[in-house]
Amino acid sequence: MLLSKLCNSFGVSGYEYDIRDFIKKEAKEYVENVSVDNIGNIIAHKECGNKKIILDVHIDEVGLIITGYNEDGTFRFNSLGKIDTNIIPCQTVFVGEDKIPGVIGFKPIHIQKEKSNKISYKDCCIDIGCNNKNQAKNLIKLGDSVVFDTKFSAFGGKFIKGKALDNRIGCFILLDLLKNNYNLNLYGVFNCQEKIGARGAQISSYRIKPDLVIIIDVIDIKNDDKSGIKLGSGPIIPIISKESIFDKKLHTSILKLADKKRIPYQVKTYIEEVKDVESYFRKNAISILVPCKYASSSISVASIEDIENTKVLIEEFLNTFSKGE
């Protein structure tokens, strides 16, 4: 399954080598013009019309970075991307270019000087089985990336779980959309470094100068979400984010199309952030988001039906937009 391969590939922000190679190879199956720019974004270009549109996803995932050595052969580390530190202890991980297996250790509660509801990275370490600092230095370099060791799988009949659902779900949807031809000047942009400032999207926006942008991403939902947003009820189409007001006309047309085609969807008035859309804020831009539980963690959960309905909605919109409707 393509989504399984995408999620199981490694690609922490700034270290997207494995996932970039995989997506580039996959995109070339459907698109003749596939390139990688200087920052590492993949651009799959299908010029079948005049209207210039970007479908934007990010390829990177949250992870960790090695920042120091301890005398006992363990490593100090910090995060790449926003991660709840409370989920860090006792995780299994892969470290460095050779993907050495390791475990995240945590200072036992009974010897902690201060007890807090928030775990600090300074109370944790990564253990790969080294006996001393010199042995550790010979195996792992400062700045090496760390990826969570979580395998993709389906469960519960209608759901999937795994690491990097944020945003390999978007990558999966975009790759599937690229199989078709539309009467559009279409750019499928697989951006890097979204988790550390949306740097890839900033470059793409400047170079391509699109007429319209659709950001395909996931959104983290809580079990006690008071807005009624939930898994299995369709993609989320937000109105505003912390930094952006989405194009009102575009938002309305997508809702009308979803109603016409009987595609389930959910509307959320306000979302905290969709980083890539902030890079396109001068353009006609909108986000279509797949609801996801426990996003930006070592393991997330999403609905298979939501993923399919998101893809169908975007596909219907591209066909409609290409006809000028």
PDB file of C-alpha atoms in Angstrom:
ATOM      1  CA  MET A   1       0.000   0.000   0.000  1.00  0.00           C
ATOM      2  CA  LEU A   2       1.412   3.373  -1.051  1.00  0.00           C
ATOM      3  CA  LEU A   3       0.355   5.196   2.122  1.00  0.00           C
ATOM      4  CA  SER A   4       2.086   2.577   4.259  1.00  0.00           C
ATOM      5  CA  LYS A   5       5.336   3.052   2.338  1.00  0.00           C
ATOM      6  CA  LEU A   6       5.080   6.830   2.647  1.00  0.00           C
ATOM      7  CA  CYS A   7       4.513   6.729   6.405  1.00  0.00           C
ATOM      8  CA  ASN A   8       7.250   4.177   7.045  1.00  0.00           C
ATOM      9  CA  SER A   9       9.806   6.239   5.093  1.00  0.00           C
ATOM     10  CA  PHE A  10      12.113   8.533   7.072  1.00  0.00           C
ATOM     11  CA  GLY A  11      11.998  12.300   6.642  1.00  0.00           C
ATOM     12  CA  VAL A  12      12.497  14.504   9.691  1.00  0.00           C
ATOM     13  CA  SER A  13      12.457  18.254   8.927  1.00  0.00           C
ATOM     14  CA  GLY A  14      15.706  19.206   7.215  1.00  0.00           C
ATOM     15  CA  TYR A  15      16.633  15.532   6.710  1.00  0.00           C
ATOM     16  CA  GLU A  16      14.034  14.535   4.118  1.00  0.00           C
ATOM     17  CA  TYR A  17      16.425  12.487   1.954  1.00  0.00           C
ATOM     18  CA  ASP A  18      14.648   9.100   2.098  1.00  0.00           C
ATOM     19  CA  ILE A  19      11.104  10.372   1.675  1.00  0.00           C
ATOM     20  CA  ARG A  20      12.171  12.791  -1.073  1.00  0.00           C
ATOM     21  CA  ASP A  21      13.754   9.995  -3.116  1.00  0.00           C
ATOM     22  CA  PHE A  22      10.687   7.809  -2.682  1.00  0.00           C
ATOM     23  CA  ILE A  23       8.178  10.509  -3.679  1.00  0.00           C
ATOM     24  CA  LYS A  24      10.271  11.652  -6.641  1.00  0.00           C
ATOM     25  CA  LYS A  25      10.432   8.107  -7.999  1.00  0.00           C
ATOM     26  CA  GLU A  26       6.695   7.594  -7.461  1.00  0.00           C
ATOM     27  CA  ALA A  27       5.727  10.928  -9.069  1.00  0.00           C
ATOM     28  CA  LYS A  28       7.727  10.111 -12.199  1.00  0.00           C
ATOM     29  CA  GLU A  29       5.333   7.213 -12.812  1.00  0.00           C
ATOM     30  CA  TYR A  30       2.569   9.738 -13.610  1.00  0.00           C
ATOM     31  CA  VAL A  31       4.339  13.027 -14.395  1.00  0.00           C
ATOM     32  CA  GLU A  32       7.000  13.646 -17.036  1.00  0.00           C
ATOM     33  CA  ASN A  33       8.309  16.907 -15.572  1.00  0.00           C
ATOM     34  CA  VAL A  34       9.503  16.243 -12.002  1.00  0.00           C
ATOM     35  CA  SER A  35      12.281  18.348 -10.479  1.00  0.00           C
ATOM     36  CA  VAL A  36      13.877  19.142  -7.123  1.00  0.00           C
ATOM     37  CA  ASP A  37      14.812  22.730  -6.301  1.00  0.00           C
ATOM     38  CA  ASN A  38      17.783  23.958  -4.276  1.00  0.00           C
ATOM     39  CA  ILE A  39      16.037  23.736  -0.914  1.00  0.00           C
ATOM     40  CA  GLY A  40      14.738  20.218  -1.581  1.00  0.00           C
ATOM     41  CA  ASN A  41      11.122  20.762  -2.681  1.00  0.00           C
ATOM     42  CA  ILE A  42       9.778  18.351  -5.292  1.00  0.00           C
ATOM     43  CA  ILE A  43       7.797  19.999  -8.097  1.00  0.00           C
ATOM     44  CA  ALA A  44       5.667  17.757 -10.322  1.00  0.00           C
ATOM     45  CA  HIS A  45       4.443  19.915 -13.224  1.00  0.00           C
ATOM     46  CA  LYS A  46       1.615  18.947 -15.610  1.00  0.00           C
ATOM     47  CA  GLU A  47       0.917  21.753 -18.102  1.00  0.00           C
ATOM     48  CA  CYS A  48      -2.433  20.914 -19.690  1.00  0.00           C
ATOM     49  CA  GLY A  49      -4.042  24.372 -19.535  1.00  0.00           C
ATOM     50  CA  ASN A  50      -3.505  28.043 -18.711  1.00  0.00           C
ATOM     51  CA  LYS A  51      -4.761  28.443 -15.148  1.00  0.00           C
ATOM     52  CA  LYS A  52      -1.800  28.039 -12.824  1.00  0.00           C
ATOM     53  CA  ILE A  53      -2.682  26.122  -9.665  1.00  0.00           C
ATOM     54  CA  ILE A  54      -0.566  24.700  -6.851  1.00  0.00           C
ATOM     55  CA  LEU A  55      -1.546  21.642  -4.855  1.00  0.00           C
ATOM     56  CA  ASP A  56       0.688  21.909  -1.813  1.00  0.00           C
ATOM     57  CA  VAL A  57       1.704  19.256   0.719  1.00  0.00           C
ATOM     58  CA  HIS A  58       4.669  18.957   3.038  1.00  0.00           C
ATOM     59  CA  ILE A  59       6.830  15.850   3.154  1.00  0.00           C
ATOM     60  CA  ASP A  60       8.635  16.280   6.478  1.00  0.00           C
ATOM     61  CA  GLU A  61       7.718  14.770   9.828  1.00  0.00           C
ATOM     62  CA  VAL A  62       8.456  15.687  13.421  1.00  0.00           C
ATOM     63  CA  GLY A  63      11.498  14.092  15.000  1.00  0.00           C
ATOM     64  CA  LEU A  64      14.551  14.736  17.128  1.00  0.00           C
ATOM     65  CA  ILE A  65      18.145  15.894  16.698  1.00  0.00           C
ATOM     66  CA  ILE A  66      21.269  14.825  18.607  1.00  0.00           C
ATOM     67  CA  THR A  67      22.730  17.766  20.555  1.00  0.00           C
ATOM     68  CA  GLY A  68      25.314  16.227  22.893  1.00  0.00           C
ATOM     69  CA  TYR A  69      26.981  13.218  24.511  1.00  0.00           C
ATOM     70  CA  ASN A  70      26.749  11.950  28.084  1.00  0.00           C
ATOM     71  CA  GLU A  71      29.626  10.216  29.873  1.00  0.00           C
ATOM     72  CA  ASP A  72      27.697   6.938  30.058  1.00  0.00           C
ATOM     73  CA  GLY A  73      27.396   6.718  26.254  1.00  0.00           C
ATOM     74  CA  THR A  74      23.863   8.062  25.956  1.00  0.00           C
ATOM     75  CA  PHE A  75      22.890  11.155  23.957  1.00  0.00           C
ATOM     76  CA  ARG A  76      21.252  14.480  24.650  1.00  0.00           C
ATOM     77  CA  PHE A  77      18.708  15.664  22.106  1.00  0.00           C
ATOM     78  CA  ASN A  78      16.083  18.231  21.185  1.00  0.00           C
ATOM     79  CA  SER A  79      13.065  18.315  18.897  1.00  0.00           C
ATOM     80  CA  LEU A  80      12.688  19.089  15.204  1.00  0.00           C
ATOM     81  CA  GLY A  81       9.156  20.386  15.016  1.00  0.00           C
ATOM     82  CA  LYS A  82       6.625  20.839  17.773  1.00  0.00           C
ATOM     83  CA  ILE A  83       6.288  17.680  19.889  1.00  0.00           C
ATOM     84  CA  ASP A  84       4.591  17.175  23.235  1.00  0.00           C
ATOM     85  CA  THR A  85       7.518  16.175  25.454  1.00  0.00           C
ATOM     86  CA  ASN A  86       5.238  14.040  27.626  1.00  0.00           C
ATOM     87  CA  ILE A  87       5.062  11.391  24.880  1.00  0.00           C
ATOM     88  CA  ILE A  88       8.853  11.175  24.511  1.00  0.00           C
ATOM     89  CA  PRO A  89       9.965   8.762  27.304  1.00  0.00           C
ATOM     90  CA  CYS A  90      10.282   5.045  26.509  1.00  0.00           C
ATOM     91  CA  GLN A  91       9.832   5.511  22.749  1.00  0.00           C
ATOM     92  CA  THR A  92      11.884   3.362  20.395  1.00  0.00           C
ATOM     93  CA  VAL A  93      13.728   5.291  17.688  1.00  0.00           C
ATOM     94  CA  PHE A  94      16.209   5.089  14.817  1.00  0.00           C
ATOM     95  CA  VAL A  95      19.288   7.310  15.070  1.00  0.00           C
ATOM     96  CA  GLY A  96      21.596   8.725  12.388  1.00  0.00           C
ATOM     97  CA  GLU A  97      22.244   7.845   8.757  1.00  0.00           C
ATOM     98  CA  ASP A  98      22.681   4.152   9.579  1.00  0.00           C
ATOM     99  CA  LYS A  99      19.325   4.105  11.388  1.00  0.00           C
ATOM    100  CA  ILE A 100      20.750   2.584  14.556  1.00  0.00           C
ATOM    101  CA  PRO A 101      17.940   1.412  16.861  1.00  0.00           C
ATOM    102  CA  GLY A 102      17.664   3.127  20.205  1.00  0.00           C
ATOM    103  CA  VAL A 103      15.446   3.811  23.201  1.00  0.00           C
ATOM    104  CA  ILE A 104      14.564   7.108  24.859  1.00  0.00           C
ATOM    105  CA  GLY A 105      15.353   6.848  28.558  1.00  0.00           C
ATOM    106  CA  PHE A 106      13.859   8.974  31.305  1.00  0.00           C
ATOM    107  CA  LYS A 107      15.005   9.875  34.800  1.00  0.00           C
ATOM    108  CA  PRO A 108      13.012   7.661  37.218  1.00  0.00           C
ATOM    109  CA  ILE A 109      10.326   9.501  39.150  1.00  0.00           C
ATOM    110  CA  HIS A 110      11.672   8.474  42.563  1.00  0.00           C
ATOM    111  CA  ILE A 111      15.034  10.225  41.979  1.00  0.00           C
ATOM    112  CA  GLN A 112      13.690  13.410  40.402  1.00  0.00           C
ATOM    113  CA  LYS A 113      14.335  16.503  42.525  1.00  0.00           C
ATOM    114  CA  GLU A 114      11.222  18.241  41.252  1.00  0.00           C
ATOM    115  CA  LYS A 115       8.059  16.672  39.948  1.00  0.00           C
ATOM    116  CA  SER A 116       6.317  18.462  37.107  1.00  0.00           C
ATOM    117  CA  ASN A 117       3.430  17.837  34.756  1.00  0.00           C
ATOM    118  CA  LYS A 118       5.741  18.759  31.886  1.00  0.00           C
ATOM    119  CA  ILE A 119       8.658  16.511  30.975  1.00  0.00           C
ATOM    120  CA  SER A 120      11.878  18.257  29.959  1.00  0.00           C
ATOM    121  CA  TYR A 121      14.332  17.002  27.352  1.00  0.00           C
ATOM    122  CA  LYS A 122      17.110  17.466  29.929  1.00  0.00           C
ATOM    123  CA  ASP A 123      15.542  14.629  31.946  1.00  0.00           C
ATOM    124  CA  CYS A 124      15.700  12.272  28.947  1.00  0.00           C
ATOM    125  CA  CYS A 125      18.443  10.599  26.937  1.00  0.00           C
ATOM    126  CA  ILE A 126      18.739   8.355  23.901  1.00  0.00           C
ATOM    127  CA  ASP A 127      20.387   4.992  24.506  1.00  0.00           C
ATOM    128  CA  ILE A 128      21.751   2.922  21.603  1.00  0.00           C
ATOM    129  CA  GLY A 129      23.764   0.533  23.773  1.00  0.00           C
ATOM    130  CA  CYS A 130      27.092   2.378  23.982  1.00  0.00           C
ATOM    131  CA  ASN A 131      29.218   1.921  27.104  1.00  0.00           C
ATOM    132  CA  ASN A 132      30.940   5.319  27.096  1.00  0.00           C
ATOM    133  CA  LYS A 133      31.155   8.699  25.377  1.00  0.00           C
ATOM    134  CA  ASN A 134      33.975   7.731  22.990  1.00  0.00           C
ATOM    135  CA  GLN A 135      32.041   4.753  21.675  1.00  0.00           C
ATOM    136  CA  ALA A 136      28.984   6.957  21.191  1.00  0.00           C
ATOM    137  CA  LYS A 137      31.007   9.581  19.283  1.00  0.00           C
ATOM    138  CA  ASN A 138      32.293   6.931  16.880  1.00  0.00           C
ATOM    139  CA  LEU A 139      28.752   5.939  15.919  1.00  0.00           C
ATOM    140  CA  ILE A 140      26.669   9.110  16.019  1.00  0.00           C
ATOM    141  CA  LYS A 141      27.502  12.700  15.031  1.00  0.00           C
ATOM    142  CA  LEU A 142      26.145  15.859  16.583  1.00  0.00           C
ATOM    143  CA  GLY A 143      23.246  17.005  14.400  1.00  0.00           C
ATOM    144  CA  ASP A 144      22.191  13.493  13.390  1.00  0.00           C
ATOM    145  CA  SER A 145      18.434  13.092  13.106  1.00  0.00           C
ATOM    146  CA  VAL A 146      16.254  10.748  15.141  1.00  0.00           C
ATOM    147  CA  VAL A 147      13.059   9.155  13.788  1.00  0.00           C
ATOM    148  CA  PHE A 148      10.342   7.404  15.760  1.00  0.00           C
ATOM    149  CA  ASP A 149      10.170   3.630  15.233  1.00  0.00           C
ATOM    150  CA  THR A 150       6.447   3.231  14.527  1.00  0.00           C
ATOM    151  CA  LYS A 151       5.049   0.971  11.823  1.00  0.00           C
ATOM    152  CA  PHE A 152       1.967   1.789   9.770  1.00  0.00           C
ATOM    153  CA  SER A 153      -1.076  -0.467  10.045  1.00  0.00           C
ATOM    154  CA  ALA A 154      -4.841  -0.499   9.613  1.00  0.00           C
ATOM    155  CA  PHE A 155      -7.098  -1.151  12.578  1.00  0.00           C
ATOM    156  CA  GLY A 156     -10.726  -0.997  13.651  1.00  0.00           C
ATOM    157  CA  GLY A 157     -11.951  -1.632  10.117  1.00  0.00           C
ATOM    158  CA  LYS A 158     -11.978   2.026   9.030  1.00  0.00           C
ATOM    159  CA  PHE A 159      -8.859   3.561  10.546  1.00  0.00           C
ATOM    160  CA  ILE A 160      -5.092   3.685  10.116  1.00  0.00           C
ATOM    161  CA  LYS A 161      -2.309   4.375  12.599  1.00  0.00           C
ATOM    162  CA  GLY A 162       1.367   5.141  12.213  1.00  0.00           C
ATOM    163  CA  LYS A 163       4.012   7.833  12.386  1.00  0.00           C
ATOM    164  CA  ALA A 164       4.142  10.791   9.986  1.00  0.00           C
ATOM    165  CA  LEU A 165       0.460  10.754   9.032  1.00  0.00           C
ATOM    166  CA  ASP A 166       1.123  14.507   9.231  1.00  0.00           C
ATOM    167  CA  ASN A 167       1.549  14.890   6.303  1.00  0.00           C
ATOM    168  CA  ARG A 168       2.185  11.692   4.388  1.00  0.00           C
ATOM    169  CA  ILE A 169      -1.611  11.537   4.071  1.00  0.00           C
ATOM    170  CA  GLY A 170      -1.389  14.718   1.992  1.00  0.00           C
ATOM    171  CA  CYS A 171       1.462  13.238  -0.062  1.00  0.00           C
ATOM    172  CA  PHE A 172      -0.642  10.146  -0.742  1.00  0.00           C
ATOM    173  CA  ILE A 173      -3.629  12.229  -1.880  1.00  0.00           C
ATOM    174  CA  LEU A 174      -1.497  14.431  -4.140  1.00  0.00           C
ATOM    175  CA  LEU A 175       0.273  11.489  -5.770  1.00  0.00           C
ATOM    176  CA  ASP A 176      -3.109   9.932  -6.513  1.00  0.00           C
ATOM    177  CA  LEU A 177      -4.421  13.191  -8.002  1.00  0.00           C
ATOM    178  CA  LEU A 178      -1.361  13.456 -10.255  1.00  0.00           C
ATOM    179  CA  LYS A 179      -2.383  10.260 -12.031  1.00  0.00           C
ATOM    180  CA  ASN A 180      -5.088  12.250 -13.853  1.00  0.00           C
ATOM    181  CA  ASN A 181      -4.885  15.052 -16.409  1.00  0.00           C
ATOM    182  CA  TYR A 182      -6.772  18.299 -15.871  1.00  0.00           C
ATOM    183  CA  ASN A 183      -7.181  21.287 -18.177  1.00  0.00           C
ATOM    184  CA  LEU A 184      -4.868  23.240 -15.883  1.00  0.00           C
ATOM    185  CA  ASN A 185      -1.276  24.344 -15.520  1.00  0.00           C
ATOM    186  CA  LEU A 186      -0.911  22.162 -12.443  1.00  0.00           C
ATOM    187  CA  TYR A 187       1.981  22.148  -9.996  1.00  0.00           C
ATOM    188  CA  GLY A 188       2.072  19.372  -7.430  1.00  0.00           C
ATOM    189  CA  VAL A 189       4.451  20.775  -4.824  1.00  0.00           C
ATOM    190  CA  PHE A 190       5.903  18.506  -2.153  1.00  0.00           C
ATOM    191  CA  ASN A 191       7.469  20.982   0.254  1.00  0.00           C
ATOM    192  CA  CYS A 192      10.189  20.355   2.807  1.00  0.00           C
ATOM    193  CA  GLN A 193      10.852  21.903   6.231  1.00  0.00           C
ATOM    194  CA  GLU A 194       7.229  22.769   7.060  1.00  0.00           C
ATOM    195  CA  LYS A 195       7.746  21.753  10.675  1.00  0.00           C
ATOM    196  CA  ILE A 196      10.519  24.303  11.163  1.00  0.00           C
ATOM    197  CA  GLY A 197       9.015  27.405   9.597  1.00  0.00           C
ATOM    198  CA  ALA A 198       7.407  26.383   6.274  1.00  0.00           C
ATOM    199  CA  ARG A 199      10.609  27.327   4.462  1.00  0.00           C
ATOM    200  CA  GLY A 200       9.881  25.157   1.447  1.00  0.00           C
ATOM    201  CA  ALA A 201       6.479  26.743   0.780  1.00  0.00           C
ATOM    202  CA  GLN A 202       7.981  30.234   0.881  1.00  0.00           C
ATOM    203  CA  ILE A 203      10.347  29.316  -1.966  1.00  0.00           C
ATOM    204  CA  SER A 204       7.593  27.614  -4.007  1.00  0.00           C
ATOM    205  CA  SER A 205       5.251  30.597  -3.707  1.00  0.00           C
ATOM    206  CA  TYR A 206       7.919  33.015  -4.906  1.00  0.00           C
ATOM    207  CA  ARG A 207       9.025  30.931  -7.899  1.00  0.00           C
ATOM    208  CA  ILE A 208       5.724  29.641  -9.267  1.00  0.00           C
ATOM    209  CA  LYS A 209       3.439  32.647  -8.627  1.00  0.00           C
ATOM    210  CA  PRO A 210       0.199  30.624  -8.798  1.00  0.00           C
ATOM    211  CA  ASP A 211      -3.301  31.883  -9.529  1.00  0.00           C
ATOM    212  CA  LEU A 212      -4.755  29.572  -6.906  1.00  0.00           C
ATOM    213  CA  VAL A 213      -3.404  27.366  -4.114  1.00  0.00           C
ATOM    214  CA  ILE A 214      -4.906  24.401  -2.298  1.00  0.00           C
ATOM    215  CA  ILE A 215      -2.999  23.234   0.771  1.00  0.00           C
ATOM    216  CA  ILE A 216      -3.657  19.585   1.596  1.00  0.00           C
ATOM    217  CA  ASP A 217      -2.734  18.757   5.177  1.00  0.00           C
ATOM    218  CA  VAL A 218      -3.998  17.116   8.341  1.00  0.00           C
ATOM    219  CA  ILE A 219      -5.383  18.843  11.411  1.00  0.00           C
ATOM    220  CA  ASP A 220      -5.039  17.574  14.951  1.00  0.00           C
ATOM    221  CA  ILE A 221      -8.381  17.099  16.667  1.00  0.00           C
ATOM    222  CA  LYS A 222      -8.986  16.483  20.342  1.00  0.00           C
ATOM    223  CA  ASN A 223     -11.200  13.841  21.901  1.00  0.00           C
ATOM    224  CA  ASP A 224     -13.137  16.612  23.653  1.00  0.00           C
ATOM    225  CA  ASP A 225     -13.399  18.933  20.619  1.00  0.00           C
ATOM    226  CA  LYS A 226     -16.395  21.145  21.425  1.00  0.00           C
ATOM    227  CA  SER A 227     -16.912  22.109  17.763  1.00  0.00           C
ATOM    228  CA  GLY A 228     -18.134  18.603  16.950  1.00  0.00           C
ATOM    229  CA  ILE A 229     -15.241  17.838  14.588  1.00  0.00           C
ATOM    230  CA  LYS A 230     -14.514  14.124  14.499  1.00  0.00           C
ATOM    231  CA  LEU A 231     -12.933  11.332  12.489  1.00  0.00           C
ATOM    232  CA  GLY A 232     -15.045   9.748   9.765  1.00  0.00           C
ATOM    233  CA  SER A 233     -17.192  12.810   8.989  1.00  0.00           C
ATOM    234  CA  GLY A 234     -15.219  14.134   6.044  1.00  0.00           C
ATOM    235  CA  PRO A 235     -12.450  16.670   5.373  1.00  0.00           C
ATOM    236  CA  ILE A 236     -12.309  19.921   7.321  1.00  0.00           C
ATOM    237  CA  ILE A 237     -12.568  23.190   5.394  1.00  0.00           C
ATOM    238  CA  PRO A 238     -11.491  26.051   7.681  1.00  0.00           C
ATOM    239  CA  ILE A 239     -12.496  29.704   7.356  1.00  0.00           C
ATOM    240  CA  ILE A 240      -9.594  31.425   9.139  1.00  0.00           C
ATOM    241  CA  SER A 241      -6.334  30.445  10.809  1.00  0.00           C
ATOM    242  CA  LYS A 242      -4.118  32.199  13.312  1.00  0.00           C
ATOM    243  CA  GLU A 243      -2.249  33.990  10.526  1.00  0.00           C
ATOM    244  CA  SER A 244      -4.554  33.858   7.488  1.00  0.00           C
ATOM    245  CA  ILE A 245      -8.086  34.455   6.239  1.00  0.00           C
ATOM    246  CA  PHE A 246      -8.870  31.936   3.542  1.00  0.00           C
ATOM    247  CA  ASP A 247     -10.384  33.071   0.249  1.00  0.00           C
ATOM    248  CA  LYS A 248     -14.109  33.462   0.964  1.00  0.00           C
ATOM    249  CA  LYS A 249     -15.308  32.978  -2.624  1.00  0.00           C
ATOM    250  CA  LEU A 250     -13.177  29.868  -2.996  1.00  0.00           C
ATOM    251  CA  HIS A 251     -14.372  28.534   0.355  1.00  0.00           C
ATOM    252  CA  THR A 252     -18.025  28.991  -0.631  1.00  0.00           C
ATOM    253  CA  SER A 253     -17.585  27.359  -4.042  1.00  0.00           C
ATOM    254  CA  ILE A 254     -15.960  24.281  -2.500  1.00  0.00           C
ATOM    255  CA  LEU A 255     -18.775  23.889   0.028  1.00  0.00           C
ATOM    256  CA  LYS A 256     -21.394  24.176  -2.735  1.00  0.00           C
ATOM    257  CA  LEU A 257     -19.535  21.603  -4.811  1.00  0.00           C
ATOM    258  CA  ALA A 258     -19.324  19.195  -1.875  1.00  0.00           C
ATOM    259  CA  ASP A 259     -23.064  19.561  -1.291  1.00  0.00           C
ATOM    260  CA  LYS A 260     -23.811  19.019  -4.981  1.00  0.00           C
ATOM    261  CA  LYS A 261     -21.656  15.879  -5.155  1.00  0.00           C
ATOM    262  CA  ARG A 262     -22.817  14.676  -1.724  1.00  0.00           C
ATOM    263  CA  ILE A 263     -19.299  14.561  -0.359  1.00  0.00           C
ATOM    264  CA  PRO A 264     -19.267  14.790   3.453  1.00  0.00           C
ATOM    265  CA  TYR A 265     -17.272  17.653   4.950  1.00  0.00           C
ATOM    266  CA  GLN A 266     -16.838  19.592   8.170  1.00  0.00           C
ATOM    267  CA  VAL A 267     -16.433  23.350   8.613  1.00  0.00           C
ATOM    268  CA  LYS A 268     -14.234  24.768  11.343  1.00  0.00           C
ATOM    269  CA  THR A 269     -14.346  28.530  11.831  1.00  0.00           C
ATOM    270  CA  TYR A 270     -10.878  28.922  13.328  1.00  0.00           C
ATOM    271  CA  ILE A 271      -7.772  26.757  13.283  1.00  0.00           C
ATOM    272  CA  GLU A 272      -4.541  27.482  15.099  1.00  0.00           C
ATOM    273  CA  GLU A 273      -2.269  27.342  12.074  1.00  0.00           C
ATOM    274  CA  VAL A 274      -1.613  25.873   8.660  1.00  0.00           C
ATOM    275  CA  LYS A 275       1.970  26.916   8.136  1.00  0.00           C
ATOM    276  CA  ASP A 276       2.204  26.515   4.368  1.00  0.00           C
ATOM    277  CA  VAL A 277      -0.830  28.704   3.653  1.00  0.00           C
ATOM    278  CA  GLU A 278       0.872  31.603   5.424  1.00  0.00           C
ATOM    279  CA  SER A 279       3.534  31.478   2.702  1.00  0.00           C
ATOM    280  CA  TYR A 280       0.837  31.910   0.030  1.00  0.00           C
ATOM    281  CA  PHE A 281      -1.102  34.644   1.835  1.00  0.00           C
ATOM    282  CA  ARG A 282      -1.109  36.995  -1.177  1.00  0.00           C
ATOM    283  CA  LYS A 283      -2.705  34.342  -3.393  1.00  0.00           C
ATOM    284  CA  ASN A 284      -6.184  32.860  -3.656  1.00  0.00           C
ATOM    285  CA  ALA A 285      -5.569  30.080  -1.165  1.00  0.00           C
ATOM    286  CA  ILE A 286      -7.547  27.584   0.842  1.00  0.00           C
ATOM    287  CA  SER A 287      -6.810  24.542   2.991  1.00  0.00           C
ATOM    288  CA  ILE A 288      -8.574  21.204   2.849  1.00  0.00           C
ATOM    289  CA  LEU A 289      -7.615  19.208   5.917  1.00  0.00           C
ATOM    290  CA  VAL A 290      -7.902  15.568   6.947  1.00  0.00           C
ATOM    291  CA  PRO A 291      -8.828  15.208  10.644  1.00  0.00           C
ATOM    292  CA  CYS A 292      -6.213  13.302  12.607  1.00  0.00           C
ATOM    293  CA  LYS A 293      -5.803  12.313  16.246  1.00  0.00           C
ATOM    294  CA  TYR A 294      -2.459  12.695  18.024  1.00  0.00           C
ATOM    295  CA  ALA A 295      -0.819  14.444  15.052  1.00  0.00           C
ATOM    296  CA  SER A 296       2.822  15.543  15.420  1.00  0.00           C
ATOM    297  CA  SER A 297       3.572  12.659  17.756  1.00  0.00           C
ATOM    298  CA  SER A 298       5.138   9.215  17.480  1.00  0.00           C
ATOM    299  CA  ILE A 299       1.837   7.678  16.365  1.00  0.00           C
ATOM    300  CA  SER A 300      -1.327   9.197  14.881  1.00  0.00           C
ATOM    301  CA  VAL A 301      -4.769   7.945  13.865  1.00  0.00           C
ATOM    302  CA  ALA A 302      -6.894   8.859  10.832  1.00  0.00           C
ATOM    303  CA  SER A 303      -9.974   7.632   8.974  1.00  0.00           C
ATOM    304  CA  ILE A 304      -9.650   5.866   5.619  1.00  0.00           C
ATOM    305  CA  GLU A 305     -13.003   7.354   4.554  1.00  0.00           C
ATOM    306  CA  ASP A 306     -11.839  10.903   5.352  1.00  0.00           C
ATOM    307  CA  ILE A 307      -8.750  10.429   3.194  1.00  0.00           C
ATOM    308  CA  GLU A 308     -10.801   9.145   0.259  1.00  0.00           C
ATOM    309  CA  ASN A 309     -13.412  11.907   0.572  1.00  0.00           C
ATOM    310  CA  THR A 310     -10.693  14.563   0.682  1.00  0.00           C
ATOM    311  CA  LYS A 311      -9.194  13.216  -2.527  1.00  0.00           C
ATOM    312  CA  VAL A 312     -12.585  13.025  -4.273  1.00  0.00           C
ATOM    313  CA  LEU A 313     -13.497  16.589  -3.259  1.00  0.00           C
ATOM    314  CA  ILE A 314     -10.244  18.042  -4.599  1.00  0.00           C
ATOM    315  CA  GLU A 315     -10.543  15.999  -7.790  1.00  0.00           C
ATOM    316  CA  GLU A 316     -14.079  17.279  -8.385  1.00  0.00           C
ATOM    317  CA  PHE A 317     -12.939  20.841  -7.736  1.00  0.00           C
ATOM    318  CA  LEU A 318     -10.052  20.573 -10.216  1.00  0.00           C
ATOM    319  CA  ASN A 319     -12.399  19.296 -12.910  1.00  0.00           C
ATOM    320  CA  THR A 320     -14.878  22.101 -12.194  1.00  0.00           C
ATOM    321  CA  PHE A 321     -12.226  24.821 -11.980  1.00  0.00           C
ATOM    322  CA  SER A 322     -10.632  23.716 -15.259  1.00  0.00           C
ATOM    323  CA  LYS A 323     -13.987  24.276 -17.005  1.00  0.00           C
ATOM    324  CA  GLY A 324     -14.284  27.791 -15.595  1.00  0.00           C
ATOM    325  CA  GLU A 325     -17.329  26.921 -13.503  1.00  0.00           C
TER     326      GLU A 325
END
